[in-house]
CSV table of C-alpha atoms and ligand atoms in Angstrom, one decimal:
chain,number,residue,atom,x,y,z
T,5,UNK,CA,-7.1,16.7,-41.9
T,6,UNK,CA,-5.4,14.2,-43.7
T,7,UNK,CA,-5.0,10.9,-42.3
T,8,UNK,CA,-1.4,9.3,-41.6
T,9,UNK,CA,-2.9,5.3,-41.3
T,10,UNK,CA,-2.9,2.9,-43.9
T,11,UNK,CA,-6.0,2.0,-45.4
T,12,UNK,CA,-5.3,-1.9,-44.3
T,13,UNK,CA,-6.1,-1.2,-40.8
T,14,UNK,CA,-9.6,0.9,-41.6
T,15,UNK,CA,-7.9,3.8,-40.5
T,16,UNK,CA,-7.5,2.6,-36.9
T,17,UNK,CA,-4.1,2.5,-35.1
T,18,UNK,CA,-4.4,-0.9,-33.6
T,19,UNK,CA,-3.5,-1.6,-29.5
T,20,UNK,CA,-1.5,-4.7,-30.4
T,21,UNK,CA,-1.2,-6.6,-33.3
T,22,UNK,CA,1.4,-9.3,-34.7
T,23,UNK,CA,4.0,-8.5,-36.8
T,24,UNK,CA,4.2,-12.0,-39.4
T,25,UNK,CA,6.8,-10.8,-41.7
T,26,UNK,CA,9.5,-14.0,-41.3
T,27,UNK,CA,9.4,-17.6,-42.3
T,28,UNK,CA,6.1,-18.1,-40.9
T,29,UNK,CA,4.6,-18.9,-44.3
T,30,UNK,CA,7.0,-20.8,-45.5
T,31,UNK,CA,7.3,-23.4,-41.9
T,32,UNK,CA,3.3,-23.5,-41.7
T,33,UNK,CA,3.3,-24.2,-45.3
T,34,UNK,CA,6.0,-27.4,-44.8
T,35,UNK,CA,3.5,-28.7,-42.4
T,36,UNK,CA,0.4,-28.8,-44.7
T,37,UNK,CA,2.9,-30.3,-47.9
T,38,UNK,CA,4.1,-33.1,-44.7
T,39,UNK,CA,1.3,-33.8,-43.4
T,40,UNK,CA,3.0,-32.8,-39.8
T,41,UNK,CA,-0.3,-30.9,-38.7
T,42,UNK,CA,-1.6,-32.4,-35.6
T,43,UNK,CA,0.8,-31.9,-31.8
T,44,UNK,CA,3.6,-34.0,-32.7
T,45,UNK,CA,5.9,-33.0,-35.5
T,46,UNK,CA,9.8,-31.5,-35.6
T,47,UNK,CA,8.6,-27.7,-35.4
T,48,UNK,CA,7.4,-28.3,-31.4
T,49,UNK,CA,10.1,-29.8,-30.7
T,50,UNK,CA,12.3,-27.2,-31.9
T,51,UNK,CA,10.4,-24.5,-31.1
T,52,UNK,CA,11.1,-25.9,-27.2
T,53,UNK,CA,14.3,-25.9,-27.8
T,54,UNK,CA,14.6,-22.6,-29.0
T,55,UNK,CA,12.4,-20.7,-26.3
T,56,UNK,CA,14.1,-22.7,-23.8
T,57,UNK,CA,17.5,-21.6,-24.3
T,58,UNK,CA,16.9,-18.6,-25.0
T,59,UNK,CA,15.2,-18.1,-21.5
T,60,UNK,CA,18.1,-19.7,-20.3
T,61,UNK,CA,16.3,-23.0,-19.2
T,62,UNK,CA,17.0,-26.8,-19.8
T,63,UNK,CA,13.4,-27.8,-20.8
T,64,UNK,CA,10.3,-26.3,-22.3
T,65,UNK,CA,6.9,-28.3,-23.1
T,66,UNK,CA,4.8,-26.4,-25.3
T,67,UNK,CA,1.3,-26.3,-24.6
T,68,UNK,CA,-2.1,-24.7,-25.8
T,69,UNK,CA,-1.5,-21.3,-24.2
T,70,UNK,CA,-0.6,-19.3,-21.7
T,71,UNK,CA,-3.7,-20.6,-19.3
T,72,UNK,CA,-2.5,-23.8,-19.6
T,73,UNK,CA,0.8,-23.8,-18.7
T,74,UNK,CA,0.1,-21.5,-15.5
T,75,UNK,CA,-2.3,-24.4,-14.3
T,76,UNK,CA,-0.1,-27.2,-15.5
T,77,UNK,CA,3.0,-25.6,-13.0
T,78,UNK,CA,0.6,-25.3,-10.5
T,79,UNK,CA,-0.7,-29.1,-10.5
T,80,UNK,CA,2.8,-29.7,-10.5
T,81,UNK,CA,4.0,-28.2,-7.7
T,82,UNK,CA,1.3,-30.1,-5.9
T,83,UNK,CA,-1.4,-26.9,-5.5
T,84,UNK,CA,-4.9,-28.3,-4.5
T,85,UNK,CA,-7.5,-28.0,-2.6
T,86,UNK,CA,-6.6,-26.0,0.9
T,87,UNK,CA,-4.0,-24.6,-0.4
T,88,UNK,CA,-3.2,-21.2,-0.6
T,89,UNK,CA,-1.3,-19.2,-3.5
T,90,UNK,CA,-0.2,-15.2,-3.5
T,91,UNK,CA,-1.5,-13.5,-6.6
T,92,UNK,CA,-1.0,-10.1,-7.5
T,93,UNK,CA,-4.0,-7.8,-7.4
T,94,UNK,CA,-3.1,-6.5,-10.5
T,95,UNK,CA,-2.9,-9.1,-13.3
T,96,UNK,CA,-5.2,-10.6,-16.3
T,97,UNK,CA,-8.1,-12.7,-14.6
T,98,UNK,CA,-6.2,-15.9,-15.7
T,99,UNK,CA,-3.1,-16.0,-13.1
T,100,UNK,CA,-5.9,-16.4,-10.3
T,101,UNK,CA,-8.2,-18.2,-12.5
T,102,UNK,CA,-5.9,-21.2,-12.5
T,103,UNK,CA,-5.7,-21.1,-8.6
T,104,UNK,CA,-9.2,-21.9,-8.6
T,105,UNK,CA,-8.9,-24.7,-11.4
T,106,UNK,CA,-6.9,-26.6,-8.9
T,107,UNK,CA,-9.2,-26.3,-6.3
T,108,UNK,CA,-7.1,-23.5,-4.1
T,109,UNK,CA,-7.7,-20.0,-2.9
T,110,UNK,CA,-5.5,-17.0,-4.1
T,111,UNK,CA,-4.4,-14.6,-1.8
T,112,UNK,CA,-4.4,-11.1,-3.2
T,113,UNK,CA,-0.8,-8.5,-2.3
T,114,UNK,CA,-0.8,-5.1,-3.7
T,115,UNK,CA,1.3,-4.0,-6.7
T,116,UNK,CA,4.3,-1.9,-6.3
T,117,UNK,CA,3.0,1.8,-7.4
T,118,UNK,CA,6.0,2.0,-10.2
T,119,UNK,CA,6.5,-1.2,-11.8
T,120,UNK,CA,3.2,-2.3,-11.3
T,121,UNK,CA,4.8,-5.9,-10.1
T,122,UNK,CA,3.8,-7.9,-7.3
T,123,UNK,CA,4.8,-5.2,-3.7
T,124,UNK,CA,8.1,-7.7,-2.9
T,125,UNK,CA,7.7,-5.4,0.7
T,126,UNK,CA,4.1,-5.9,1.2
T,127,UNK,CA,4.5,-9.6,0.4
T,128,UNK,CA,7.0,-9.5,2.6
T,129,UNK,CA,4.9,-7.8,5.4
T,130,UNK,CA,1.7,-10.2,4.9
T,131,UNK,CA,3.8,-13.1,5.4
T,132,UNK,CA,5.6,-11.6,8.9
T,133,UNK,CA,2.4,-10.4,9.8
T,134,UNK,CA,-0.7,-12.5,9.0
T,135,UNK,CA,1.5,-16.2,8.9
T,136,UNK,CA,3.2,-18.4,10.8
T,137,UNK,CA,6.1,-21.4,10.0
T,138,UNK,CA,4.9,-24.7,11.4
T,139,UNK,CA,7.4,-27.3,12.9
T,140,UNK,CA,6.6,-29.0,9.4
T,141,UNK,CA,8.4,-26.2,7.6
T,142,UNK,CA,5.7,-24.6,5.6
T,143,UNK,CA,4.1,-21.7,5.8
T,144,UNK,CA,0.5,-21.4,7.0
T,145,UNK,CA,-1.7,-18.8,7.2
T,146,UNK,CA,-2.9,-18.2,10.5
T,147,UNK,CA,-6.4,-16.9,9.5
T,148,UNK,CA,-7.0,-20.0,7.1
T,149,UNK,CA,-4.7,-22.2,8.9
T,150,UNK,CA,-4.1,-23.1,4.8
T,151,UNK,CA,-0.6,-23.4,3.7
T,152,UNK,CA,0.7,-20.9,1.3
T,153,UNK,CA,2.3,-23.0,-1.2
T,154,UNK,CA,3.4,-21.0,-4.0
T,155,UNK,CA,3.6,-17.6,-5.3
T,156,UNK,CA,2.8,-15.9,-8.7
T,157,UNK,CA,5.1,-13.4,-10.2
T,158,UNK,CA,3.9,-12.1,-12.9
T,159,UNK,CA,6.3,-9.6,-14.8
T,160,UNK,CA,3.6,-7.5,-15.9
T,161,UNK,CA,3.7,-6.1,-19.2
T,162,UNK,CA,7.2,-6.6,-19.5
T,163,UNK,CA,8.6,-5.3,-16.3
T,164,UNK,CA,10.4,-7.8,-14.5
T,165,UNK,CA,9.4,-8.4,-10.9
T,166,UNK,CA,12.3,-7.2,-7.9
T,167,UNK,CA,13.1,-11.2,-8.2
T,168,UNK,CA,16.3,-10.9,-6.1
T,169,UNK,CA,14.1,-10.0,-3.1
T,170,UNK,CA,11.3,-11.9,-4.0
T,171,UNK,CA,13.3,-15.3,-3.9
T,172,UNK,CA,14.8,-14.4,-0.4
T,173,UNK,CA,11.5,-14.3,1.5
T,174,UNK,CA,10.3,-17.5,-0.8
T,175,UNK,CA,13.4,-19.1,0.7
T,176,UNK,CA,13.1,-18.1,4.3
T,177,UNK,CA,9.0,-18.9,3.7
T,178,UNK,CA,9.4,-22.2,2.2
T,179,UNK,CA,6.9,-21.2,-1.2
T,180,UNK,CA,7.5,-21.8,-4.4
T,181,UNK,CA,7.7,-19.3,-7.2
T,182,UNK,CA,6.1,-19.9,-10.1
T,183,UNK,CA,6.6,-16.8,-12.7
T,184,UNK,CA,4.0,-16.1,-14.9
T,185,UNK,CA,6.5,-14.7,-18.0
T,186,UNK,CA,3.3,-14.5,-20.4
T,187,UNK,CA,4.3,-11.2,-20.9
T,188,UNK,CA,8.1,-10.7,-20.3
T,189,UNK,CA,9.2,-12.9,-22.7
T,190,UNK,CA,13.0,-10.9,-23.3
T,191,UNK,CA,12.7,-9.3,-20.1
T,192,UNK,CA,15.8,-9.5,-18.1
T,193,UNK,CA,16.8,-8.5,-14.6
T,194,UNK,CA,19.9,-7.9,-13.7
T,195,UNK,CA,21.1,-9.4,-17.1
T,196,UNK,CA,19.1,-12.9,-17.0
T,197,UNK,CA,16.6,-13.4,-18.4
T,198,UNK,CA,12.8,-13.5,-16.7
T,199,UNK,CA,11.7,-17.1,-17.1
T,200,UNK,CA,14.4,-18.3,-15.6
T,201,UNK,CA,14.0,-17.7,-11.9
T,202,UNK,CA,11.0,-19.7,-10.8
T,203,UNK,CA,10.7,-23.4,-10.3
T,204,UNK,CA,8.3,-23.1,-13.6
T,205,UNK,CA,7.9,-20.3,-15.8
T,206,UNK,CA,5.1,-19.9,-18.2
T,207,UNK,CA,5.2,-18.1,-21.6
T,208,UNK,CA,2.3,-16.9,-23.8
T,209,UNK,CA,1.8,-17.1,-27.4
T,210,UNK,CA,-1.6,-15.4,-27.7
T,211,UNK,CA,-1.8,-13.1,-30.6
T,212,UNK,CA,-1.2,-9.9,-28.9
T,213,UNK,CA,2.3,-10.7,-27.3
T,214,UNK,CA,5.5,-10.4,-28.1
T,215,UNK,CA,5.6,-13.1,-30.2
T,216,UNK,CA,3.0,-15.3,-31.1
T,217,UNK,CA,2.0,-18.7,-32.4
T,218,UNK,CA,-1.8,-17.8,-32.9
T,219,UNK,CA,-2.2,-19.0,-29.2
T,220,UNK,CA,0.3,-20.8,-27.6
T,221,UNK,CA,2.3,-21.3,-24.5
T,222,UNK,CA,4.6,-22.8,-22.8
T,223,UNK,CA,6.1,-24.0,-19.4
T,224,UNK,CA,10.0,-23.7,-19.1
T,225,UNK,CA,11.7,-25.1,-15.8
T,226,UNK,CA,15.3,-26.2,-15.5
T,227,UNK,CA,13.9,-29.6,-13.2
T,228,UNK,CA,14.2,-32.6,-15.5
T,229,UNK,CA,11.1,-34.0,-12.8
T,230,UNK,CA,8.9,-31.3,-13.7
T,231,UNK,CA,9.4,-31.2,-17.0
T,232,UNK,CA,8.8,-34.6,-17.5
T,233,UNK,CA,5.3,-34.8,-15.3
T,234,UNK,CA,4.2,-31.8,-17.3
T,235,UNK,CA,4.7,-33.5,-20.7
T,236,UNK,CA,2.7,-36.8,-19.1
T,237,UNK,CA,-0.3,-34.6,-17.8
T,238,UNK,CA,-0.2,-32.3,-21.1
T,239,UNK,CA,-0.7,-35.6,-22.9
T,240,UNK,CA,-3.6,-36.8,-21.3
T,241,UNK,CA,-1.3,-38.6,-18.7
T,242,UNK,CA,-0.6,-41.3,-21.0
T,243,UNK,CA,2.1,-44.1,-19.1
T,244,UNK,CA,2.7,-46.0,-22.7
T,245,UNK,CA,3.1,-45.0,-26.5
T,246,UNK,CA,1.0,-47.8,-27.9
T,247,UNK,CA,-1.5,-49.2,-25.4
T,248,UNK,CA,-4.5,-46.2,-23.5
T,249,UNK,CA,-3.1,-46.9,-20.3
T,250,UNK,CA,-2.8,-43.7,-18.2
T,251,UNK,CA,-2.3,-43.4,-14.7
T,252,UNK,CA,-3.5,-40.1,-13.4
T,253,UNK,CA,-6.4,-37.6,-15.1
T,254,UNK,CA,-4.6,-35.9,-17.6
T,255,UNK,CA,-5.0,-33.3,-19.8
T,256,UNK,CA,-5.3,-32.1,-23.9
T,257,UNK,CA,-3.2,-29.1,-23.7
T,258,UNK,CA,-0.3,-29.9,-26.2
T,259,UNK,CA,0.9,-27.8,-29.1
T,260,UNK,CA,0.0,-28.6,-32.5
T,261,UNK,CA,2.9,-28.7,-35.1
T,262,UNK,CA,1.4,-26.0,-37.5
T,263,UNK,CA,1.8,-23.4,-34.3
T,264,UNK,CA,5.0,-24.2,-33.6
T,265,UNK,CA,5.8,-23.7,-36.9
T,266,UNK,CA,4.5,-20.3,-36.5
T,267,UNK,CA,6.6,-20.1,-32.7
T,268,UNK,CA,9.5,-20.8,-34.5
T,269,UNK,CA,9.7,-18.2,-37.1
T,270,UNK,CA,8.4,-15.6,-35.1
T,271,UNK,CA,10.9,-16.5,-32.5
T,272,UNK,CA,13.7,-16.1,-35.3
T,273,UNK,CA,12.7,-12.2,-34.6
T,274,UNK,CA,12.0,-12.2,-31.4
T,275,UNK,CA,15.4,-10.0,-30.7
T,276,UNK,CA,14.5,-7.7,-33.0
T,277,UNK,CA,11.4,-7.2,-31.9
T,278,UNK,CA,12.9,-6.4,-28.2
T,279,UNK,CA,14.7,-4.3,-29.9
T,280,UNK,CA,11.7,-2.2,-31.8
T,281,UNK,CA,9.8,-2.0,-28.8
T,282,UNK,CA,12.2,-0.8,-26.8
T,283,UNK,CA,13.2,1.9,-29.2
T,284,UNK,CA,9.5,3.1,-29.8
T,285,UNK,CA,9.0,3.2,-25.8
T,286,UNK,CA,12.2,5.7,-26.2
T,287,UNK,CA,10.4,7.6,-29.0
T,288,UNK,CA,7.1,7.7,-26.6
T,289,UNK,CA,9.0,8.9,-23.5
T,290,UNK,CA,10.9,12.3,-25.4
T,291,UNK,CA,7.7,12.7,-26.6
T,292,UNK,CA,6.0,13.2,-23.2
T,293,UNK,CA,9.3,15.0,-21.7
T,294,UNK,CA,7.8,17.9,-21.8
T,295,UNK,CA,3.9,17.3,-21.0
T,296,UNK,CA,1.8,17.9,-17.7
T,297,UNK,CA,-0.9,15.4,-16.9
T,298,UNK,CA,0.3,12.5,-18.3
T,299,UNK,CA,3.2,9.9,-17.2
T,300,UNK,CA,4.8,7.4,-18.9
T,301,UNK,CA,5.6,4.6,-17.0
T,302,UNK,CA,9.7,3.5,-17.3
T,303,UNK,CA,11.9,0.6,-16.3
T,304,UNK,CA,13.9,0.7,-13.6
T,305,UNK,CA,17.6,0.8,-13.9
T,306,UNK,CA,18.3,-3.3,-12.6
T,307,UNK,CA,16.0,-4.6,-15.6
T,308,UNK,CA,15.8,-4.4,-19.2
T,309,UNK,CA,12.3,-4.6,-20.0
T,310,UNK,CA,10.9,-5.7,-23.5
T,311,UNK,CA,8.1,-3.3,-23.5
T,312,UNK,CA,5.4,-5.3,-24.2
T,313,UNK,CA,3.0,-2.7,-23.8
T,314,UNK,CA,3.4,1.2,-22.7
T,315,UNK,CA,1.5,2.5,-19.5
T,316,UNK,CA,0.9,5.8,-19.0
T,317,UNK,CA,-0.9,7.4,-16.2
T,318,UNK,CA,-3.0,10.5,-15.8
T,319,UNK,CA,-5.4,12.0,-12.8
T,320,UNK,CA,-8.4,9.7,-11.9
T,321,UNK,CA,-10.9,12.6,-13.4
T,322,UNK,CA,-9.4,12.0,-17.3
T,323,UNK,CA,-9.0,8.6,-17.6
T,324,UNK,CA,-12.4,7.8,-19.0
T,325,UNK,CA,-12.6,10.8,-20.5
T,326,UNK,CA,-9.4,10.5,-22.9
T,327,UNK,CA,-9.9,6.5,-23.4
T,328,UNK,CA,-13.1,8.1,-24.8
T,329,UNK,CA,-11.5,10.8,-26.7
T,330,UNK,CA,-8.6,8.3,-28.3
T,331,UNK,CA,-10.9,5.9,-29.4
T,332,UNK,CA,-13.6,8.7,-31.4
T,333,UNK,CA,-9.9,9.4,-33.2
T,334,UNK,CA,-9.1,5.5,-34.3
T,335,UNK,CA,-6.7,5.2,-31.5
T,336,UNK,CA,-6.8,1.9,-29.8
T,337,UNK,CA,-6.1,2.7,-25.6
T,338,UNK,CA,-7.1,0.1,-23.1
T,339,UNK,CA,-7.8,0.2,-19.5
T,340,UNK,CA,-5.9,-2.0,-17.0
T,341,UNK,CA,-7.4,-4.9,-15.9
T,342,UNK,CA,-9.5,-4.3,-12.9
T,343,UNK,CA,-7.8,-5.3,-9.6
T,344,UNK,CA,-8.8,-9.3,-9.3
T,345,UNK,CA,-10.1,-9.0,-5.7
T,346,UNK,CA,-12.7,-6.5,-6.8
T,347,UNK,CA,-14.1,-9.2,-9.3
T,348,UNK,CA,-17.3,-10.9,-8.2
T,349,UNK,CA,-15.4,-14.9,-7.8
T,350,UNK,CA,-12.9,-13.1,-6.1
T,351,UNK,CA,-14.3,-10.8,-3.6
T,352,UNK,CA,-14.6,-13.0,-0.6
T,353,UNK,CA,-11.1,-14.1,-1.3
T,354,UNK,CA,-8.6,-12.5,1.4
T,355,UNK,CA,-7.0,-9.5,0.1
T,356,UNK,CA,-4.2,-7.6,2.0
T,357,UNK,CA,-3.9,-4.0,2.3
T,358,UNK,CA,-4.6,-3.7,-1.7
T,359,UNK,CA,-4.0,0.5,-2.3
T,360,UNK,CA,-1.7,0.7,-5.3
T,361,UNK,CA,-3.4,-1.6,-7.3
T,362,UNK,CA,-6.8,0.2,-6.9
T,363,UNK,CA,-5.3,4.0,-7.6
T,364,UNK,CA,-3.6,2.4,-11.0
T,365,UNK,CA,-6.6,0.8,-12.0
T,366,UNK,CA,-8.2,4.3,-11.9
T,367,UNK,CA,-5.4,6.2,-13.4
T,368,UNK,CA,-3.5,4.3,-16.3
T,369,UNK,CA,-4.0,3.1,-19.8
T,370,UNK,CA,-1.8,1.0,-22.3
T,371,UNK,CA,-0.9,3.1,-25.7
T,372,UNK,CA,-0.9,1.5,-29.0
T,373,UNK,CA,2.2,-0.7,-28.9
T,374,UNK,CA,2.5,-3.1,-32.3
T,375,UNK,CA,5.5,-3.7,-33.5
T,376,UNK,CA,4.7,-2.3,-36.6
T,377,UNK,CA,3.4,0.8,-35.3
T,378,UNK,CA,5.3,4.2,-37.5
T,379,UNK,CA,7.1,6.4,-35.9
T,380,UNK,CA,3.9,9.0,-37.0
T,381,UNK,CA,1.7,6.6,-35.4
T,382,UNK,CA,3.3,7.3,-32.7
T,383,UNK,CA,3.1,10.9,-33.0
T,384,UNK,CA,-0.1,11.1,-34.0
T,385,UNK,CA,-0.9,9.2,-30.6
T,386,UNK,CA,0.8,11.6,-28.4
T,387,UNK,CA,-0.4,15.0,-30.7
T,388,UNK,CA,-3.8,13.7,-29.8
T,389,UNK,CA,-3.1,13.5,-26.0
T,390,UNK,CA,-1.6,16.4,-26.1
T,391,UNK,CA,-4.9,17.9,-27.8
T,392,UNK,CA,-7.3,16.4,-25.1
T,393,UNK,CA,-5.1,18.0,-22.4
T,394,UNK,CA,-4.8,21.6,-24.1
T,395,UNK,CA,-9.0,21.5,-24.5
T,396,UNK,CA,-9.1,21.0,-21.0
T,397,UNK,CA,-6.7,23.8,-19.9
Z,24,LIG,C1,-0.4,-11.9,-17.1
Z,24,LIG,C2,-1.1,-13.0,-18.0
Z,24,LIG,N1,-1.2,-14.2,-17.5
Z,24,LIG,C3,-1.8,-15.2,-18.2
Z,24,LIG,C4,-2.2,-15.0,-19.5
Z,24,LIG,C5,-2.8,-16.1,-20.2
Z,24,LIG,O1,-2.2,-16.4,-21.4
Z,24,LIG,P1,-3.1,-17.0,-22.6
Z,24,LIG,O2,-4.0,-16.0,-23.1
Z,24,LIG,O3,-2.1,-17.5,-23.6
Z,24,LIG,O4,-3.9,-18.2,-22.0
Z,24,LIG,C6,-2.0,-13.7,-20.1
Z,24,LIG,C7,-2.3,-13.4,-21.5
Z,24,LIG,O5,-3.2,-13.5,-22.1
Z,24,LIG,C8,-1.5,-12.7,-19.3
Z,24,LIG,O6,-1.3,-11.5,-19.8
């Protein structure tokens, strides 16, 4: 058999790689002629701009990466020690991680079986069921007797979280909602744009996302307060321009210039890149119309998601087996990150009624999802899925 991939990739359909085909030479290049290398320079301030409005926030402070500016809103919203924060069972390791950083426990709710998003109704259940509202407003936990301070929605892989809802218990809870957008990044729900719900949102520039500024990140917040107090503790909490004076422990997590640079022209595409994903995720879905065993994973009709990457999900008995069988043909699959309560810092952590998150762990796989994939990649992918399936009757 003759092989459809290009000899640039070693024959291997890659998972999720960049797409650099804008000005990114050119800006990175006017940083090394400046001199304009290090974190301050005219491309981080523009690329803040830009990200910002087109999230439909005032501000945006770019930072180091995604990490970063997850644990940066978090300090902010005054997280710390006995404190509690919800997490989603089903997320990458570094939404809780941050929980931890700031010396507070997560709490781990259940994904919703179809959008793999935080369960808004089992959030909603843990909080009339295992907590109470104190006479000082908050919300406590009554087996901790911690307060619940914030919660983490993370749109994962694109698909916006049932935000209307979510905000309504947050309300009536008092907790803050800090959405981790690391993935969503052109997601919107109900026509606005994810990013733009939370009292902080953070973005991701890490070289597999949407776009991506080698590794990057960034908080975006429409509170002029925030903002300002995560610039200062970005910056190593420096109070004045010219003297080392600094007034709380800070930290190193700014943006250099030459990544920005990079940011900037990769978010000159970013629209077109929604637009590609979204029309290969199309291409992906009539191609499984007609198969058994295998699901793909869709939006639901109140969100517009960017498709970062494509789930699909199949019985518990092939997963392995056809990660297996996709790789031995140069196809990049991935599992999905194991549920975070399972992991060994995690598992004394509370957990409540976690089911959905487990059965998706042991059932669904992301497909090869670069922007630059061809439509035979594409194909080929699903040809060989279908192969797998017809060798096992
Ligand atoms: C859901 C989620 N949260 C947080 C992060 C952390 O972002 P970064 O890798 O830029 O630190 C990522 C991505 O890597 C992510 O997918």
């Amino acid at each position: 058999m003759t092989s459809i991939i290009s000899d640039k990739r070693l024959n291997v359909i890659p998972l999720s790689e960049p797409a650099i085909i804008g000005n990114e030479w050119k800006y990175i290049k006017e940083c090394l002629d400046t001199g304009w290398v290090s974190s301050v320079g005219s491309y981080v301030n523009r690329f803040e701009k830009m990200v910002a409005e087109y999230v439909g926030c005032k501000y945006g402070i770019a930072v180091v990466n995604g990490t970063s500016a997850l644990h940066l809103s978090l300090l902010v919203c005054d997280v710390k020690s006995g404190d509690e924060v919800i997490v989603p069972a089903l997320t990458f390791v570094a939404t809780a991680n941050v929980v931890k950083y700031c010396g507070a426990d997560p709490v781990f709710i259940d994904c919703d079986q179809e959008t793999l998003c935080l369960d808004v109704k089992k959030l909603k259940r843990f909080l009339e069921m295992e907590c109470i509202r104190k006479n000082d407003g908050y919300t406590y936990n009554k087996a901790s007797d911690r307060r619940v301070k914030a919660v983490m929605a993370v749109h994962n892989f694109g698909h916006p979280v049932e935000m209307d809802n979510l905000i309504e218990i947050c309300q009536q809870y008092n907790i803050d909602i800090i959405e981790d957008a690391t993935e969503s990044l052109g997601s919107e729900h109900k026509g606005q744009k994810t990013g733009s719900f939370g009292k902080l949102a953070c973005l991701s520039f890490n070289g597999n996302k949407i776009i991506t500024s080698g590794g990057g990140g960034m908080v975006v917040t429409n509170d002029g307060r925030l903002a300002e107090k995560v610039r200062h503790l970005s910056t190593q909490a420096k109070n004045d321009s010219i003297e080392y004076d600094h007034n709380e422990i800070g930290y190193n997590y700014r943006l250099t210039n030459i990544q920005a640079a990079m940011g900037v022209a990769q978010m000159e595409g970013l629209d077109t890149f929604v637009e590609i994903k979204r029309k290969n995720a199309f291409r992906y879905k009539k191609l499984f119309s007609n198969m058994n065993g295998i699901e793909l994973l869709w939006e639901k009709p109140w969100v517009k998601s960017n498709f970062w990457f494509y789930t699909v999900t199949v019985s518990t008995v092939h997963k392995k087996a056809l990660i297996d069988y996709l790789h031995s043909e140069n196809i990049q699959v991935r599992p999905l990150w194991k549920p975070i309560h399972t992991l060994r810092m995690y598992k004394d952590c509370q957990a409540f009624r976690v089911e959905s998150a487990l059965n998706i762990y042991d059932t669904a796989l992301n497909l090869p999802c670069s922007i630059g994939i061809k439509k035979e990649e594409i194909d080929f992918t699903v040809e060989k899925i279908k192969s797998f399936f017809s060798s096992r009757g």
